Coordinates of C-alpha atoms in Angstrom, one line a residue:
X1 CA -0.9 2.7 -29.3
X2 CA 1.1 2.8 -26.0
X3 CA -0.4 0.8 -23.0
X4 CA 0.1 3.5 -20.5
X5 CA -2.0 5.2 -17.7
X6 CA -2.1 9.3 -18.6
X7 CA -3.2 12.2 -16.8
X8 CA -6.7 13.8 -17.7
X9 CA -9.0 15.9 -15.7
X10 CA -13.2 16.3 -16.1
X11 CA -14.2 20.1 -15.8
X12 CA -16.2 20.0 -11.9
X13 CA -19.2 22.3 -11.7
X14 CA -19.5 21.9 -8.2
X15 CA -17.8 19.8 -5.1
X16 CA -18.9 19.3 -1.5
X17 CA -17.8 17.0 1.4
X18 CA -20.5 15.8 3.0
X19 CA -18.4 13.5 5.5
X20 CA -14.7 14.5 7.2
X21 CA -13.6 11.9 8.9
X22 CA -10.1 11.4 11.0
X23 CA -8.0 9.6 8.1
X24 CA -9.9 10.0 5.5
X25 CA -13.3 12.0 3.5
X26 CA -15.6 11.7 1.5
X27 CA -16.5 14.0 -1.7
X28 CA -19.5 14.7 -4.3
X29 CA -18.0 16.0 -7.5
X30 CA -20.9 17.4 -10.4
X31 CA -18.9 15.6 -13.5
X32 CA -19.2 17.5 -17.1
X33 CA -19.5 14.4 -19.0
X34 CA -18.3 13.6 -22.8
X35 CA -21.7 14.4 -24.0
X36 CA -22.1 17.3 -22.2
X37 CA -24.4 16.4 -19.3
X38 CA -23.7 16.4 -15.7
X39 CA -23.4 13.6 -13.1
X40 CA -22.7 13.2 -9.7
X41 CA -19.4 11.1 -8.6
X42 CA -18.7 10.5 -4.9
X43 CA -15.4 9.1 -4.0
X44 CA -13.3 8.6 -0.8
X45 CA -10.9 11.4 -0.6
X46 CA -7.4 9.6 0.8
X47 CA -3.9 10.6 1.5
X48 CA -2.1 7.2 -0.1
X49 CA -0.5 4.4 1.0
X50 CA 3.2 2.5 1.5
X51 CA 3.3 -1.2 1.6
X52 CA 6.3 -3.4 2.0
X53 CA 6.9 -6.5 0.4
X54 CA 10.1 -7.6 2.8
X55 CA 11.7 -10.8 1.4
X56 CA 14.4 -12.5 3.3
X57 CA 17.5 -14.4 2.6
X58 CA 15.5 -17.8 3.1
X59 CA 13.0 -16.4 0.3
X60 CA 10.1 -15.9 2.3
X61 CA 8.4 -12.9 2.7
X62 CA 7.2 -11.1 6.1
X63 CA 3.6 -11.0 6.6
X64 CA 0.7 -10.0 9.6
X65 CA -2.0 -11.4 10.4
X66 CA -4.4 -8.5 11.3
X67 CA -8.4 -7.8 12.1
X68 CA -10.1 -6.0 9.5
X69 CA -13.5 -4.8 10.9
X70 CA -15.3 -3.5 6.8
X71 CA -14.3 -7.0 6.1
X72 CA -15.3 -9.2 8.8
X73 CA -11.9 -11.1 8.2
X74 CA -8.5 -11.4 9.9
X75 CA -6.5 -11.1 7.0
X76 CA -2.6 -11.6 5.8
X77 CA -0.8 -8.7 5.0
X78 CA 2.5 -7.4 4.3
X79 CA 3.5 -4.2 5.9
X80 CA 1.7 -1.2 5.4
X81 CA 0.6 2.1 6.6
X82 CA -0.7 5.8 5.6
X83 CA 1.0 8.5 4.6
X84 CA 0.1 10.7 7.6
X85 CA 2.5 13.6 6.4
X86 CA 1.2 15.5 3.0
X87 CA 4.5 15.8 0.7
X88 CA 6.3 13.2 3.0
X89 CA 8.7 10.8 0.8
X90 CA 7.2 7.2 0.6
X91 CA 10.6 5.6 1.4
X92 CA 10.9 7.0 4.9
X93 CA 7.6 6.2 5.4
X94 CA 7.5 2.5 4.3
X95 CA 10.3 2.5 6.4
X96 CA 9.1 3.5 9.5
X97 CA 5.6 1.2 9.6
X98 CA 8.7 -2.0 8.6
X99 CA 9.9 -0.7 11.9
X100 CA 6.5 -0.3 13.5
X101 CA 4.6 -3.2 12.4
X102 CA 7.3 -5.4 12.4
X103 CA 10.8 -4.1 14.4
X104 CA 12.8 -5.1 11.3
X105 CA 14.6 -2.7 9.1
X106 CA 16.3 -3.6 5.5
X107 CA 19.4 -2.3 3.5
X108 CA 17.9 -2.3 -0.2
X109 CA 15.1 -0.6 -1.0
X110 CA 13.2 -0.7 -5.0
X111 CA 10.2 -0.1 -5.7
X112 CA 7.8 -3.0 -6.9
X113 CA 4.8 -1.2 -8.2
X114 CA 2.4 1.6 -8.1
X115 CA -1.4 1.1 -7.6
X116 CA -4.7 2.6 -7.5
X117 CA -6.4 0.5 -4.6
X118 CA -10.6 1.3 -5.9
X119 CA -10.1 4.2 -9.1
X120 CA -13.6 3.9 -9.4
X121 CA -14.4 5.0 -5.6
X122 CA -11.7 6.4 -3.5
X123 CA -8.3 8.1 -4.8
X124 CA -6.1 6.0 -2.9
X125 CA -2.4 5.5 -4.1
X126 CA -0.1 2.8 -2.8
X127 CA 3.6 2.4 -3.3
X128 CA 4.2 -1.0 -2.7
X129 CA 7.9 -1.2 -2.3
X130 CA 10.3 -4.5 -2.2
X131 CA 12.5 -4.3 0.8
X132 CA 15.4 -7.0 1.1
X133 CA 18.5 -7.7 3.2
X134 CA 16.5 -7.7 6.3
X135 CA 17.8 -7.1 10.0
X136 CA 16.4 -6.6 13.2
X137 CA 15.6 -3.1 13.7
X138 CA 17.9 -1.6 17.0
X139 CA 15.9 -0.1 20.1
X140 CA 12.7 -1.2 22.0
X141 CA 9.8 -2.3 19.2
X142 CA 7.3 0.0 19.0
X143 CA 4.0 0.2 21.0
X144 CA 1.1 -1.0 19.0
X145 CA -2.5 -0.5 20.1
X146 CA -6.1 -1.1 19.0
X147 CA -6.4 -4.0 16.0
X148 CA -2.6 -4.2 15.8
X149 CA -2.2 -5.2 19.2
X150 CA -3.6 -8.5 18.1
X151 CA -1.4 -8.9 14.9
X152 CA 0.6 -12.3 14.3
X153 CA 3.9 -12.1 12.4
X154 CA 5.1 -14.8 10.3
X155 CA 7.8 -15.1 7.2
X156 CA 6.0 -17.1 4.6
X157 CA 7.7 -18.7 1.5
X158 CA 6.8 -16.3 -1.5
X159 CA 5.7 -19.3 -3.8
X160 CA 3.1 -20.2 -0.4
X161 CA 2.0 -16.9 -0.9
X162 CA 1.7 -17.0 -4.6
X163 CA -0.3 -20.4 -4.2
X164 CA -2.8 -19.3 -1.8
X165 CA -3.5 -16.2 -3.9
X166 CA -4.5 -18.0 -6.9
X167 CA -6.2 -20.2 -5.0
X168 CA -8.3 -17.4 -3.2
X169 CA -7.2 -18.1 0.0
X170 CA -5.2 -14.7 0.9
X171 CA -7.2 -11.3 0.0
X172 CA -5.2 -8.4 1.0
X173 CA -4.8 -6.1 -2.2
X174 CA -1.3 -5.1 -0.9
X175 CA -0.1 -8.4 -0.7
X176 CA -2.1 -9.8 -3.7
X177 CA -0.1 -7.3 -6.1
X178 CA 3.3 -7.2 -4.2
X179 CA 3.4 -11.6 -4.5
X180 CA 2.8 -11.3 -8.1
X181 CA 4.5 -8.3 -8.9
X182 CA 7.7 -9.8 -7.5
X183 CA 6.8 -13.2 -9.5
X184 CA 6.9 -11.4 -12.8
X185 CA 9.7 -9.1 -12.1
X186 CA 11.6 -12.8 -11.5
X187 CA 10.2 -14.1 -14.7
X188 CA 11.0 -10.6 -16.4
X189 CA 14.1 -8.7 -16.5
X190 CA 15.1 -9.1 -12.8
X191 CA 14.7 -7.6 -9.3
X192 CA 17.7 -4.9 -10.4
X193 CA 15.6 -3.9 -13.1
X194 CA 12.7 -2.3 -10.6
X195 CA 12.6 0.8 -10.2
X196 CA 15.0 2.8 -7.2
X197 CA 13.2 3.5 -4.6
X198 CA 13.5 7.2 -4.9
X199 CA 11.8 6.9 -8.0
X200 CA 9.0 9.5 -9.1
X201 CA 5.7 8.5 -8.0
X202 CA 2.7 11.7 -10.0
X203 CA 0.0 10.2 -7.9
X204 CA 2.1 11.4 -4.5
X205 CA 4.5 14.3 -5.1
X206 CA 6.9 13.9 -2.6
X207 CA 10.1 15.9 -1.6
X208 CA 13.7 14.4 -1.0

């Protein structure tokens, strides 16, 4: 038997949304289950994710240091952000928040991996793409506000980051996967094996 994700869809009796918030909702779905009876499933309703796992030509990879108020923690992350724009290709949107978060652009693009952040709570999708050949981006840096007006940058050796993740140091699901995703694509069949960046991602349609 193949070890692959596929596509499948419960019949819904019934679905409100008892919370619409600015980013983001929250639905209750009346499940048909296998046997028959129904239950109810709430879930966070989100429009997905890009993150950006930008490795230099020193090997170290560019992370932020950024408040996370659910948490309580000021946590390391790589570049990330939402897709604001329903349909809106995850490449031009990973990299715009490179440029936002961190006035850097890069020349080669893959992508690293695909992830469902909480399947069993909230529908978020996040492309987490591998960005190398990095430059300063041209032009003024962006104007940040609220949490991310406090972020620290910093370009971290990849096996630091590797280290501190096994050792439950660094927490950031986005930079978690990205770190050891990269790791075993080493240890695998290569970096130029990933998948382009343009590559088909079901859980976000996107045009060209």
């Amino acid at each position: 038997m193949a070890i692959k994700d596929t596509p499948e869809e419960w019949t819904v009796t019934a679905t409100t949304t008892p919370f619409t918030g600015n980013k983001t909702s929250v639905r209750t779905d009346e499940v048909v289950m296998p046997d028959g009876a129904t239950a109810r499933r709430d879930y966070q309703v989100h429009p997905g994710s890009v993150a950006v796992l930008a490795l230099d030509d020193a090997d170290r990879v560019l992370v932020l240091r950024q408040y996370r108020h659910p948490v309580r923690q000021r946590l390391w992350e790589i570049p990330a952000g939402l897709l604001d724009v329903p349909g809106e290709n995850p490449l031009h949107a990973a990299q715009r928040e490179l440029y936002e978060e961190a006035h850097v652009k890069a020349e080669d693009w893959r992508v690293l991996t695909d992830v469902y952040t909480t399947p069993g709570g909230c529908d978020e999708a996040v492309r987490i793409f591998l960005a190398r050949d990095l430059s300063e981006a041209e032009g003024e840096r962006f104007e940040v506000s609220e949490e991310e007006a406090d972020m620290e940058l910093a370009r971290v050796p990849l096996a630091d980051l590797v280290r501190g993740v096994l050792a439950g140091e660094l927490h950031n699901n986005c930079l978690v996967v990205g770190a050891l995703a990269l790791g075993a694509a080493r240890a695998g069949a290569g970096v130029d094996a990933l998948r382009p960046a343009d590559a088909p991602w079901p859980a976000r349609p996107f045009e060209g």
